[in-house]
PDB file of C-alpha atoms in Angstrom:
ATOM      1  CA  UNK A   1      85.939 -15.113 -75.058  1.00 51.00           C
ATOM      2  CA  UNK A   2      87.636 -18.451 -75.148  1.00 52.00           C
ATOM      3  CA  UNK A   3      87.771 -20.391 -71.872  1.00 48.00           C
ATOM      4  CA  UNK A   4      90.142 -21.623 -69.962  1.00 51.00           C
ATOM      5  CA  UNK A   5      90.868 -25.459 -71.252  1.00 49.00           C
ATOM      6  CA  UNK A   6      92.462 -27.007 -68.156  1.00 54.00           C
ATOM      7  CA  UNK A   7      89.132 -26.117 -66.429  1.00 65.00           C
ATOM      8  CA  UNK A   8      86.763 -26.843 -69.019  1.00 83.00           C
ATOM      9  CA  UNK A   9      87.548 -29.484 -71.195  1.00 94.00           C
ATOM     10  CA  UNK A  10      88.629 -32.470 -69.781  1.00 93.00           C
ATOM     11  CA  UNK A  11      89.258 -36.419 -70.875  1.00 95.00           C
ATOM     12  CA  UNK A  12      88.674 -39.392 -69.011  1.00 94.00           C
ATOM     13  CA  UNK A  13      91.936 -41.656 -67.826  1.00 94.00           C
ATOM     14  CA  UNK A  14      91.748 -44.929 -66.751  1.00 95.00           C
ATOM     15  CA  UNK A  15      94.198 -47.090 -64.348  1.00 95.00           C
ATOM     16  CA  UNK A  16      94.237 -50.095 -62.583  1.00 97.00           C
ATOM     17  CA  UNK A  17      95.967 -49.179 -59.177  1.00 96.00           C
ATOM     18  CA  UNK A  18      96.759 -51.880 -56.625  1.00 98.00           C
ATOM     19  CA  UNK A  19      93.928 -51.497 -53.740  1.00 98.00           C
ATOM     20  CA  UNK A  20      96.443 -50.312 -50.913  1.00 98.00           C
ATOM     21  CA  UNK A  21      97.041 -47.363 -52.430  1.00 98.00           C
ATOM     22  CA  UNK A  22      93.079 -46.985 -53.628  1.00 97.00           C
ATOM     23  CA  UNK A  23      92.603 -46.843 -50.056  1.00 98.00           C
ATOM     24  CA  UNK A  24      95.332 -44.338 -49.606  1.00 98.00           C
ATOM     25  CA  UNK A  25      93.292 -42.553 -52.074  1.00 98.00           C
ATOM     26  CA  UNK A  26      90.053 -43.051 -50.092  1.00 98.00           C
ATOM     27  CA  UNK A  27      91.387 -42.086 -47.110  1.00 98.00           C
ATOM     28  CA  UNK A  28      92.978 -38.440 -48.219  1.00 97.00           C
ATOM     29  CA  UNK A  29      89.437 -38.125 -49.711  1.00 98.00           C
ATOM     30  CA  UNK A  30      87.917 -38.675 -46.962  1.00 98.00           C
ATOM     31  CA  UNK A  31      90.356 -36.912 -44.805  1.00 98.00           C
ATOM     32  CA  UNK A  32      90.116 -33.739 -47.075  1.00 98.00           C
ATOM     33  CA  UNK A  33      86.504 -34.020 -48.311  1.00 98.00           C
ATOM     34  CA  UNK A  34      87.642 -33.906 -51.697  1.00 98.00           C
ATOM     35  CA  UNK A  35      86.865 -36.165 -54.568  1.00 97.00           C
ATOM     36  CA  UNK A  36      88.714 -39.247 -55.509  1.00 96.00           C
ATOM     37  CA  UNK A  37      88.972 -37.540 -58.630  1.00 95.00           C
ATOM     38  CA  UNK A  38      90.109 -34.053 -57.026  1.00 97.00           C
ATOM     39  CA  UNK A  39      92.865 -36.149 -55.315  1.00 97.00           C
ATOM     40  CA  UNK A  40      94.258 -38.105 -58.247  1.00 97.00           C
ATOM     41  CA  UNK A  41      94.071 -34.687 -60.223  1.00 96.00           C
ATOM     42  CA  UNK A  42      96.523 -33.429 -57.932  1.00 97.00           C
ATOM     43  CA  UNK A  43      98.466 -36.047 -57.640  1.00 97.00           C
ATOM     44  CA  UNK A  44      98.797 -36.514 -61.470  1.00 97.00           C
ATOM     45  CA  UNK A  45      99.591 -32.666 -61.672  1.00 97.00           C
ATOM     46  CA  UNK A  46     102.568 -32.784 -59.117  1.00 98.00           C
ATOM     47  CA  UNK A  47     104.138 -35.615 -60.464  1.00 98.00           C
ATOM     48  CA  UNK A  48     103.667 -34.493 -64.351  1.00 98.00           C
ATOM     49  CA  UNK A  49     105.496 -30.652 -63.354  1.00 98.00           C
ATOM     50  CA  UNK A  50     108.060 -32.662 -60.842  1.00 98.00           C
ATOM     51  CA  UNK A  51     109.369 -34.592 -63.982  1.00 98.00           C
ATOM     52  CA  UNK A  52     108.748 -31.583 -66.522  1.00 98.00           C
ATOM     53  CA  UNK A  53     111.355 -29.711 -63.957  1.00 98.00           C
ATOM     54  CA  UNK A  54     113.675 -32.736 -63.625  1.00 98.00           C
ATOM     55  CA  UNK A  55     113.701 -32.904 -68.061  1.00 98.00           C
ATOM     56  CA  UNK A  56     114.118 -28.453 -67.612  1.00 98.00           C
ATOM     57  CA  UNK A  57     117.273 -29.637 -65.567  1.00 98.00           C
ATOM     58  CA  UNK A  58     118.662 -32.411 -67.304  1.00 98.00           C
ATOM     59  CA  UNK A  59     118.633 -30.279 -70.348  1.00 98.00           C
ATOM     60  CA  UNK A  60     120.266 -27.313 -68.781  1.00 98.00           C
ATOM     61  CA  UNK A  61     123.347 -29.500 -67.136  1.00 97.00           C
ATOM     62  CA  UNK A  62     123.680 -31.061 -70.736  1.00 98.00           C
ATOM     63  CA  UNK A  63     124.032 -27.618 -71.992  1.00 98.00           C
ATOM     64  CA  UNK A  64     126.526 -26.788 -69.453  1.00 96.00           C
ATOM     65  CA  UNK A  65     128.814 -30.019 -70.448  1.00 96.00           C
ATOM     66  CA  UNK A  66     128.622 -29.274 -74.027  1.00 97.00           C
ATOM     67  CA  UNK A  67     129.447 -25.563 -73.240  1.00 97.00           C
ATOM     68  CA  UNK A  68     132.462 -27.028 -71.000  1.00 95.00           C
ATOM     69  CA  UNK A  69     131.144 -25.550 -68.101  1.00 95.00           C
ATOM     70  CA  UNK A  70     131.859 -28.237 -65.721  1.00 95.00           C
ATOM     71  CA  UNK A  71     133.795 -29.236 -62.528  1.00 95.00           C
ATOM     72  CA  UNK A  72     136.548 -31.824 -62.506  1.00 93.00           C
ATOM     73  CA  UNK A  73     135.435 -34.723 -60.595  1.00 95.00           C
ATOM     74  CA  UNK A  74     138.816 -35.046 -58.798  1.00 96.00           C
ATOM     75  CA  UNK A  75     138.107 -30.992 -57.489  1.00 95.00           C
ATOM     76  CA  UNK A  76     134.966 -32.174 -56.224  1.00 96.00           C
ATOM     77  CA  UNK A  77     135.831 -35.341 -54.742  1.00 96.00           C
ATOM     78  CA  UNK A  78     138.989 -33.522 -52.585  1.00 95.00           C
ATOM     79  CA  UNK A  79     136.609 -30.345 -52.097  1.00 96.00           C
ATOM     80  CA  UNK A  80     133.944 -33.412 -50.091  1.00 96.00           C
ATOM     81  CA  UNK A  81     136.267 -35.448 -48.607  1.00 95.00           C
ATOM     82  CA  UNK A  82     138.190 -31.973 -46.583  1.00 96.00           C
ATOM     83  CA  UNK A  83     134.722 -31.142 -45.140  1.00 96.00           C
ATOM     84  CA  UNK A  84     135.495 -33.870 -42.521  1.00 94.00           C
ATOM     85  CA  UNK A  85     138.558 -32.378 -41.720  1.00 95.00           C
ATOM     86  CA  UNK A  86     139.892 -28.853 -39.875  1.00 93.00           C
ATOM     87  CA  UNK A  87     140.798 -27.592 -42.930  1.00 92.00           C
ATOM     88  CA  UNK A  88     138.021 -27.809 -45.808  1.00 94.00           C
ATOM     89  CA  UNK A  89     138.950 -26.875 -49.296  1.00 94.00           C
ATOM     90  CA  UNK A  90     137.016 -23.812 -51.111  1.00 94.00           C
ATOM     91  CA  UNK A  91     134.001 -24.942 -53.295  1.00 93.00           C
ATOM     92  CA  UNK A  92     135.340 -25.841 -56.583  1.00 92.00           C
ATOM     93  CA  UNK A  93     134.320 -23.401 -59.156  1.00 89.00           C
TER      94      UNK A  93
END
């Protein structure tokens, strides 16, 4: 049975991060008696899936230009500026 690599095998980093934010570090650790280690592992993790989504997305609205489904700027810009006003425009669609 082969085991689970994220939990298993594992490979040392190494950063220089400016003290304030080593104490930062320190405190949540503290705070959450967790590891240094635990807390930077989560940290790294958020941040590595928050920019994997943000590339999913970029990718899908570029697909959505080159398929030419998009929204005129003007539409949008009239649609925004009417949402101060009694009458709002519909969403543009």
């Amino acid at each position: 049975m082969k085991s689970n690599s994220s939990t298993s095998e594992t490979k040392v980093l190494t950063a220089h991060v400016p003290l304030p934010l080593a104490e930062k570090v320190d405190q949540l650790a503290n705070r959450l008696e967790r590891s240094r280690g635990w807390i930077i592992k989560q940290a790294l993790a958020a941040w590595v899936a928050q920019e994997e989504e943000q590339d999913r997305l970029t990718r899908e609205a570029l697909a959505d230009v080159d398929a030419g489904r998009v929204i005129d700027h003007q539409a949008v810009q009239a649609w925004a500026e009417s949402l101060a006003t009694e009458h709002s425009l519909p969403l543009p669609r």
